[in-house]
Short mmCIF file of C-alpha atoms and ligand atoms in Angstrom, two decimals:
data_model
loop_
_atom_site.label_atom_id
_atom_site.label_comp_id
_atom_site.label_asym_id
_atom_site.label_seq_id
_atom_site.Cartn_x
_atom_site.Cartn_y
_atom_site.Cartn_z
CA UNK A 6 141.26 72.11 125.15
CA UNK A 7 137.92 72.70 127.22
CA UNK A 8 138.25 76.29 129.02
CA UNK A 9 138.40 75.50 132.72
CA UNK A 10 137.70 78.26 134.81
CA UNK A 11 140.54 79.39 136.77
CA UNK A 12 140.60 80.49 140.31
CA UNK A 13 142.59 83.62 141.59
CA UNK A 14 145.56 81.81 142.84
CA UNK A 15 144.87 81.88 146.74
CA UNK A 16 141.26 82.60 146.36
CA UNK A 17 139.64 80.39 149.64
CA UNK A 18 136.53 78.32 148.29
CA UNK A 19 135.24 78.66 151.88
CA UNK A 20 133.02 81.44 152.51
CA UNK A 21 132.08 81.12 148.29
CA UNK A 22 128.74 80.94 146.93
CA UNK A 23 128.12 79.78 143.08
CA UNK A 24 131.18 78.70 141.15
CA UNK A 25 131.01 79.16 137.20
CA UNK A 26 132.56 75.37 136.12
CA UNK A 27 132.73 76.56 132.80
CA UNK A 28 129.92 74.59 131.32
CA UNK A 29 126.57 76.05 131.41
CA UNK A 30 124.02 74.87 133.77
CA UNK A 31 126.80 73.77 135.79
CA UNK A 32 127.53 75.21 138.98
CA UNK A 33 129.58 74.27 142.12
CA UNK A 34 129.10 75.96 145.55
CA UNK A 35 131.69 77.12 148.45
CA UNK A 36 130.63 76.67 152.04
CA UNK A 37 128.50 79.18 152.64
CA UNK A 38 126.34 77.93 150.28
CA UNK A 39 126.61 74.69 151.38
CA UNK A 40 125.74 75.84 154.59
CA UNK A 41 122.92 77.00 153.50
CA UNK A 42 121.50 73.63 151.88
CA UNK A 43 122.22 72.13 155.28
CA UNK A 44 120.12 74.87 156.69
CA UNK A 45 117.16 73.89 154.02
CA UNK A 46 117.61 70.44 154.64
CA UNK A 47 117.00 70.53 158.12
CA UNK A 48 114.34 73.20 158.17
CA UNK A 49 112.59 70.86 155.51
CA UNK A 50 112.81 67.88 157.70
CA UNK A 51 111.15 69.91 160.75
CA UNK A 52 108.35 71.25 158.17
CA UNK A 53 107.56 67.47 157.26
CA UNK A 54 108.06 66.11 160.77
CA UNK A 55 104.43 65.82 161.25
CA UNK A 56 104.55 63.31 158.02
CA UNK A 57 107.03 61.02 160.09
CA UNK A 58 108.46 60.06 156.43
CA UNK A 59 110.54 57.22 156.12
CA UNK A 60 114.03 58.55 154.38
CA UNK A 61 115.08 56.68 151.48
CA UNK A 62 118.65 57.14 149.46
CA UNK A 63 119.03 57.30 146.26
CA UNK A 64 121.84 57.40 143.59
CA UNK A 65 122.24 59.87 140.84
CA UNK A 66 121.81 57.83 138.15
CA UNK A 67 118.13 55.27 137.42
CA UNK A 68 117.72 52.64 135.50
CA UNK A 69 117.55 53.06 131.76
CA UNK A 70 114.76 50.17 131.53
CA UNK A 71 112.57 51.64 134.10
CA UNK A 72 112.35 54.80 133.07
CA UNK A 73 111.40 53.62 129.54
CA UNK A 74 108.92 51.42 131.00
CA UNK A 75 107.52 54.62 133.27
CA UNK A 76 106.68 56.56 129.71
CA UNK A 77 109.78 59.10 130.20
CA UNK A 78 111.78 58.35 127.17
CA UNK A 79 108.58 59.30 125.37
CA UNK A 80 107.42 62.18 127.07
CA UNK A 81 110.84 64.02 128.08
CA UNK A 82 113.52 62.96 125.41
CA UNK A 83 115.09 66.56 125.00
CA UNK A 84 115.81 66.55 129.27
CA UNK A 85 117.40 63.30 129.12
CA UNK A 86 120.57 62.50 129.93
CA UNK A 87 122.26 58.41 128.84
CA UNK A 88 125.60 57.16 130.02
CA UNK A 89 127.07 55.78 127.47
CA UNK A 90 130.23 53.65 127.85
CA UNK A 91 133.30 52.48 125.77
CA UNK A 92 132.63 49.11 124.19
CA UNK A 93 135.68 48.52 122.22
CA UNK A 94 138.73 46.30 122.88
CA UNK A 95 142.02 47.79 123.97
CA UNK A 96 143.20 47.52 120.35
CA UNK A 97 140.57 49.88 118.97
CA UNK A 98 141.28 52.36 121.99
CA UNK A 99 144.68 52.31 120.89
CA UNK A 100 143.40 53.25 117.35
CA UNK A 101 141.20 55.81 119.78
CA UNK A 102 143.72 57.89 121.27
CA UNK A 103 145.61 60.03 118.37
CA UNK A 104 141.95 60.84 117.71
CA UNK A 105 141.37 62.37 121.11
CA UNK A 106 144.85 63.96 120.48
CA UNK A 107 143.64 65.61 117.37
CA UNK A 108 140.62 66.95 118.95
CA UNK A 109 138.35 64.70 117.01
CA UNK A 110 135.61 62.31 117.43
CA UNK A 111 136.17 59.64 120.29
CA UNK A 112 133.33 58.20 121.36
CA UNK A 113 131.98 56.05 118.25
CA UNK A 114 132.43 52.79 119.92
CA UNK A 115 130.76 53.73 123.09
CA UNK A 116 127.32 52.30 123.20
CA UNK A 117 124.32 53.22 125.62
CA UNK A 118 123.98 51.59 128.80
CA UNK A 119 121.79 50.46 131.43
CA UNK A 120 121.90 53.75 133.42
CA UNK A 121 120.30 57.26 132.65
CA UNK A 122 121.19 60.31 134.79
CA UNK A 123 118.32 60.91 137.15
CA UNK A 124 115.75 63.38 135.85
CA UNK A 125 113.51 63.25 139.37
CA UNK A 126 114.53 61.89 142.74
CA UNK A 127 110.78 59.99 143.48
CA UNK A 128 111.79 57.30 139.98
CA UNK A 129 113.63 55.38 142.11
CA UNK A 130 110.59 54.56 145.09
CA UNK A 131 108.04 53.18 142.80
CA UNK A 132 109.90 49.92 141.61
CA UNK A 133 110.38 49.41 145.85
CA UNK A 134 106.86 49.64 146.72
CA UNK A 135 105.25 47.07 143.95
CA UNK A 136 102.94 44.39 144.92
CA UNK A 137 102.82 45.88 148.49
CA UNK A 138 99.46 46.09 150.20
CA UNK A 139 99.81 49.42 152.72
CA UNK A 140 97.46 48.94 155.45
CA UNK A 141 98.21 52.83 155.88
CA UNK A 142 99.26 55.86 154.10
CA UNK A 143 102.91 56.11 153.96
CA UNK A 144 104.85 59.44 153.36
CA UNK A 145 108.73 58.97 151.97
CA UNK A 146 111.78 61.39 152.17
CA UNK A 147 114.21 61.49 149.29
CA UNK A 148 116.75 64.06 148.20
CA UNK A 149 118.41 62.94 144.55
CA UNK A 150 121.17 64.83 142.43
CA UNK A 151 119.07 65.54 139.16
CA UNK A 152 120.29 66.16 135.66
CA UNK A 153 118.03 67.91 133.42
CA UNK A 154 119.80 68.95 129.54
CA UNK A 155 118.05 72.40 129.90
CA UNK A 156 119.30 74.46 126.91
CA UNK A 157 118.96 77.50 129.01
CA UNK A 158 121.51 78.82 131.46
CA UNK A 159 119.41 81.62 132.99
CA UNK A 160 120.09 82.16 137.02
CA UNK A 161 118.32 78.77 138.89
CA UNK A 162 117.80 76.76 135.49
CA UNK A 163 120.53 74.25 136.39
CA UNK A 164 121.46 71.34 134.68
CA UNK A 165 122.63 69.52 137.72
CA UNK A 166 120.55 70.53 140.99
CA UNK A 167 119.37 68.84 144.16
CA UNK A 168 115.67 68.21 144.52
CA UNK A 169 114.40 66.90 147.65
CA UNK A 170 110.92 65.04 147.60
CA UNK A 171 108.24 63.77 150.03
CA UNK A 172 106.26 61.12 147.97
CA UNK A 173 102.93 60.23 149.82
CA UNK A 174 100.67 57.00 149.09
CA UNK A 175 96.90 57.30 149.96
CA UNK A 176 93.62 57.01 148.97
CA UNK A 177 92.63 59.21 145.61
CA UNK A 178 90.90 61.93 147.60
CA UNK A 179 92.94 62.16 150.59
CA UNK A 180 96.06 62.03 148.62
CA UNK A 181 94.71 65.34 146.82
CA UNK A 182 94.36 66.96 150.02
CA UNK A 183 97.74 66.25 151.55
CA UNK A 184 99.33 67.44 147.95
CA UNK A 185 96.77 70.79 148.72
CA UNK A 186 98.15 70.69 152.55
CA UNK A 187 101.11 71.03 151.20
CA UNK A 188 100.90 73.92 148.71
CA UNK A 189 99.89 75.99 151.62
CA UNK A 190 102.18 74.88 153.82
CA UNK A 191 105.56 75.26 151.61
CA UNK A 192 104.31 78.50 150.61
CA UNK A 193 103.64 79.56 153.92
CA UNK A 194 107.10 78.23 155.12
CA UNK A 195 108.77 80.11 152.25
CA UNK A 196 106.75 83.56 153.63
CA UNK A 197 108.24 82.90 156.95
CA UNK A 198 112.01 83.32 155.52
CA UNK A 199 111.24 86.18 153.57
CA UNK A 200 110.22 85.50 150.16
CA UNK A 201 107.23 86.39 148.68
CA UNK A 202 105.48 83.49 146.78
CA UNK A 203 103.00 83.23 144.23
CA UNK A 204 101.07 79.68 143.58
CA UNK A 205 99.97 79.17 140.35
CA UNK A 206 99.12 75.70 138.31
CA UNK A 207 101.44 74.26 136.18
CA UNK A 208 102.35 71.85 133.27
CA UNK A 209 105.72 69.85 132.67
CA UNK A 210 107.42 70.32 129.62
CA UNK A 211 105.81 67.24 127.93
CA UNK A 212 107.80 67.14 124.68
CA UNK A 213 106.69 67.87 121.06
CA UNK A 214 102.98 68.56 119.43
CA UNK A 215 101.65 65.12 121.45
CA UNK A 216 103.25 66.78 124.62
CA UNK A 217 101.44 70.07 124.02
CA UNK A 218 98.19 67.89 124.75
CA UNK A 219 99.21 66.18 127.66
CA UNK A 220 100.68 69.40 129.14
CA UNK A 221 97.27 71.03 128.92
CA UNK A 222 95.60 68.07 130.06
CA UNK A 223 97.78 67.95 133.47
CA UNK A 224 96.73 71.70 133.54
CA UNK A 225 93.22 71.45 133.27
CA UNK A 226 93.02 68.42 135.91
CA UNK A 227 95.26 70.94 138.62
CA UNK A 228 97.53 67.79 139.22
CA UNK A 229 100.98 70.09 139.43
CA UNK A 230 101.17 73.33 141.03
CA UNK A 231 104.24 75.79 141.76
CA UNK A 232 105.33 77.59 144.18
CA UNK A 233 107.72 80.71 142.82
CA UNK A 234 110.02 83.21 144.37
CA UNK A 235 112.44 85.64 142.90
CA UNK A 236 115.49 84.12 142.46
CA UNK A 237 117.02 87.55 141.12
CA UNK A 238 116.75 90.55 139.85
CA UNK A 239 112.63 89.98 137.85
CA UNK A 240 113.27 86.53 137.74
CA UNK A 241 110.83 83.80 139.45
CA UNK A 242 111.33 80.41 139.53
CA UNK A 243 109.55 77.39 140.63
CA UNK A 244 111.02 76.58 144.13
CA UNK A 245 108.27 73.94 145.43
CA UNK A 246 106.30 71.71 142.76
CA UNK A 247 103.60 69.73 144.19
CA UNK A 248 102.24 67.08 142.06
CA UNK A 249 98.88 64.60 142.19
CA UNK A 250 100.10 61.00 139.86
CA UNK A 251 97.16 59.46 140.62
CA UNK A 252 97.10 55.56 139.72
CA UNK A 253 99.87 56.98 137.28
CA UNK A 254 102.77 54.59 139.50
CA UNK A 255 100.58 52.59 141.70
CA UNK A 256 99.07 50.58 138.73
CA UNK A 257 102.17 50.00 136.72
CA UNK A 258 103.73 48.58 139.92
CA UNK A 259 100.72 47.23 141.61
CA UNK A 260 100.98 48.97 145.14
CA UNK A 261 97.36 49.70 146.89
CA UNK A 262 96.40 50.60 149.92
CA UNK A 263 93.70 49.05 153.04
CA UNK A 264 92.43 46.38 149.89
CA UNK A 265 91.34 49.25 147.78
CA UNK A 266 93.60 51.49 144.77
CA UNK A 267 96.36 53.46 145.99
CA UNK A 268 97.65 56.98 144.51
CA UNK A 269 100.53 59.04 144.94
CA UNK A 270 101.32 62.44 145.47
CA UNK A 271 104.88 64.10 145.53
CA UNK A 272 106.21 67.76 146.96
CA UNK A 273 109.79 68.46 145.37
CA UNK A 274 111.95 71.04 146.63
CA UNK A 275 114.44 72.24 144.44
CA UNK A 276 117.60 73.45 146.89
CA UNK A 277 119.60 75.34 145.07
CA UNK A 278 116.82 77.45 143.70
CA UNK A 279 115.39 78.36 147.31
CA UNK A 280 119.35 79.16 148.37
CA UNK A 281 119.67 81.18 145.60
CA UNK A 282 116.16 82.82 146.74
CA UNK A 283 117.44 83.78 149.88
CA UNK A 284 120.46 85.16 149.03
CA UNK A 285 118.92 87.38 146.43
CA UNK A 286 117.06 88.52 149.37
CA UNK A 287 119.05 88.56 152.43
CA UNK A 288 122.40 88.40 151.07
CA UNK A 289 125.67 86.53 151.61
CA UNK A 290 126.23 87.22 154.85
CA UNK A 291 124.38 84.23 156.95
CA UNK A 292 124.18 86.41 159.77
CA UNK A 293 121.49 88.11 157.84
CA UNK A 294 119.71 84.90 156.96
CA UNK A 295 116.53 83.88 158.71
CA UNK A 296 117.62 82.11 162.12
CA UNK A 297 116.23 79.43 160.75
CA UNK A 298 118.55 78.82 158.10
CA UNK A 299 121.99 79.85 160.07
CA UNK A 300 124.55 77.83 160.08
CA UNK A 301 124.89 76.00 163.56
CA UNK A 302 128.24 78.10 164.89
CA UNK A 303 130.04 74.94 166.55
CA UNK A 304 132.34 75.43 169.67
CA UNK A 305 133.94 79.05 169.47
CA UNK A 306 137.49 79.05 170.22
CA UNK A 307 136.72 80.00 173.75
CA UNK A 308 134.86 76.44 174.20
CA UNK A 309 137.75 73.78 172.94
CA UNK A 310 136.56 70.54 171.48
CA UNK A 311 137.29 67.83 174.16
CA UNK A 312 139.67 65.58 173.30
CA UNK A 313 137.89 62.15 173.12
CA UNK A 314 141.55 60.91 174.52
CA UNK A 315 141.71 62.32 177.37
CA UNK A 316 139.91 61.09 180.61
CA UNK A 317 137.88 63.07 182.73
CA UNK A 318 136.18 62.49 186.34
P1 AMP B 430 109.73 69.48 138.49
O1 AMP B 430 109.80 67.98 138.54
O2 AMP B 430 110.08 70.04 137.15
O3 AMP B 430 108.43 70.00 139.03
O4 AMP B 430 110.87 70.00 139.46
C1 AMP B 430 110.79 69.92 140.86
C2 AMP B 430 111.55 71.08 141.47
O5 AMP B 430 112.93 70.97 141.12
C3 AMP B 430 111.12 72.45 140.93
O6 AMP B 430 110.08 73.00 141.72
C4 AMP B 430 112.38 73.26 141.06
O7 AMP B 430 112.47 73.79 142.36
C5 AMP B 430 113.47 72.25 140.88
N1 AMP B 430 114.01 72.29 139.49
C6 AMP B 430 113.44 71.80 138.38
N2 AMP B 430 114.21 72.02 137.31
C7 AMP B 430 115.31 72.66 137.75
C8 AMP B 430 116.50 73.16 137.15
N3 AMP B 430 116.72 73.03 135.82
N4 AMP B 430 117.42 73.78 137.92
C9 AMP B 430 117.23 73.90 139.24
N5 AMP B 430 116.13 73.45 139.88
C10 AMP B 430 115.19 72.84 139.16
ZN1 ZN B 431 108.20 63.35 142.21
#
């Protein structure tokens, strides 16, 4: 049997932070964390007001086909994770089952399927916007549940996280400098709660000797840079990723903008990694937390809820 963790018996999840599942990388949160991400989330959305994005949903898991057809499969195969599903009849899953008893092997007649778990929330846009003509630049707001099979379990390096993304479509230069705007101002936003930054260009972990190419390439053009805090004791993490694609998405799906080539830019936030930044530096206790972040207190006991029932004049 799989080693569940188990709670002190009477142990409230409310007021809890991280939650050890049991499986590395994977982490649930109690309410106060939770609280927090709402905090982020709408701290974000006043940072990016002055994009007037247009908010887009998302599921958790992205086609299979597209993201071969977007180069991903080729370029990330270690981070990716396939649903696979059970193929067989319900003769062979009788067969199945003393199998599973015994603690062996039961997934040989599962095959892959159309779905992949979503490695990055700004996938699922591009698909949306082909063929379209933009007689404007356009800003979009996503937040997506990500899986990524990291093989490390440090603090922050999650296998299932949050990221939260403002994709922006523009002309090649002005694109640049709203992916620049925005290093400056998400590191100037993460200052303001506390947390020291540093800004540095990056690379994506392109896989394999090919990948080692490509990741020095994207370093020597300055498409991706970071933004990293401490996310505990001596360890910084990327928090704020803000990446130049040029005609990378709007030629394989055709999108331009005002009659002339359209690129994109993208800002990703990772949540849990900024929560965990700011309780590494201000603590559990939210009353300690930047104002900004606080959890809105509701109507105190003092101030009842009105009953939507009753009637008043
Ligand atoms: P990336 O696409 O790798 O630039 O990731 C975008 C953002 O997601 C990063 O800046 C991090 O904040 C966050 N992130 C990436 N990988 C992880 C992970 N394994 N665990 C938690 N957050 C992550
Ligand atoms: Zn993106």
């Amino acid at each position: 049997m799989a080693d569940f963790p188990t709670r002190t018996a009477g142990a409230p999840l409310a007021g809890g932070l991280t939650l050890e599942t049991g499986v590395p990388g994977l982490v649930a949160y109690g309410s106060t964390f939770e609280s927090l991400i709402d905090g982020l989330r709408h701290s974000i959305g006043r940072l990016a007001a002055d994009d007037a994005p247009t908010r887009f949903g998302v599921p958790p898991v992205i086609s299979r086909a597209l993201l071969e057809r977007l180069g991903y499969v080729e370029t990330f195969p270690q981070l990716l994770g396939v649903v696979h599903t059970y193929e067989g009849d319900d003769r062979q899953w009788r067969e199945l089952v003393p199998a599973l008893r015994r603690g062996e092997s039961w997934t040989h007649r599962h095959e892959v399927s159309d779905v992949v778990l979503l490695p990055a929330a700004c996938y699922h846009l591009y698909p949306h916007l082909a063929e379209t003509e933009f007689a404007e630049p356009a800003v979009f707001d996503l937040t997506g549940h990500c899986y990524r099979h990291e093989r490390t379990a440090e603090v922050g390096r999650m296998r299932s996280f949050r990221m939260r993304e403002l994709v922006r479509i523009d002309a090649p230069a002005s694109v640049l400098d709203w992916r620049d705007g925005w290093i400056e101002r998400a590191a100037g936003w993460l200052g303001s709660l506390g947390l020291p930054v540093t800004i540095e260009p990056a690379s994506d972990p392109f896989f394999g000797s090919a990948g080692r190419l490509m990741s020095t390439m994207q370093r020597s053009e300055q498409l991706k840079w970071e933004v990293a805090v401490e996310v505990a004791d001596g360890l910084d993490q990327a928090v704020v990723s803000c990446n130049c694609h040029k005609n990378h998405f709007s030629a394989e799906f055709g999108f331009r903008l005002g009659g002339g080539e359209a690129h994109t830019s993208c800002v990703a936030f990772g949540l849990e990694r900024i929560a965990l930044a700011i309780l590494h530096r201000h603590g559990p206790d939210p009353r300690s937390w930047p104002a900004e972040l606080r959890p809105d207190p509701g109507p105190t006991r003092e101030e009842p809820i009105p009953d939507a029932n009753v009637s008043r004049t």
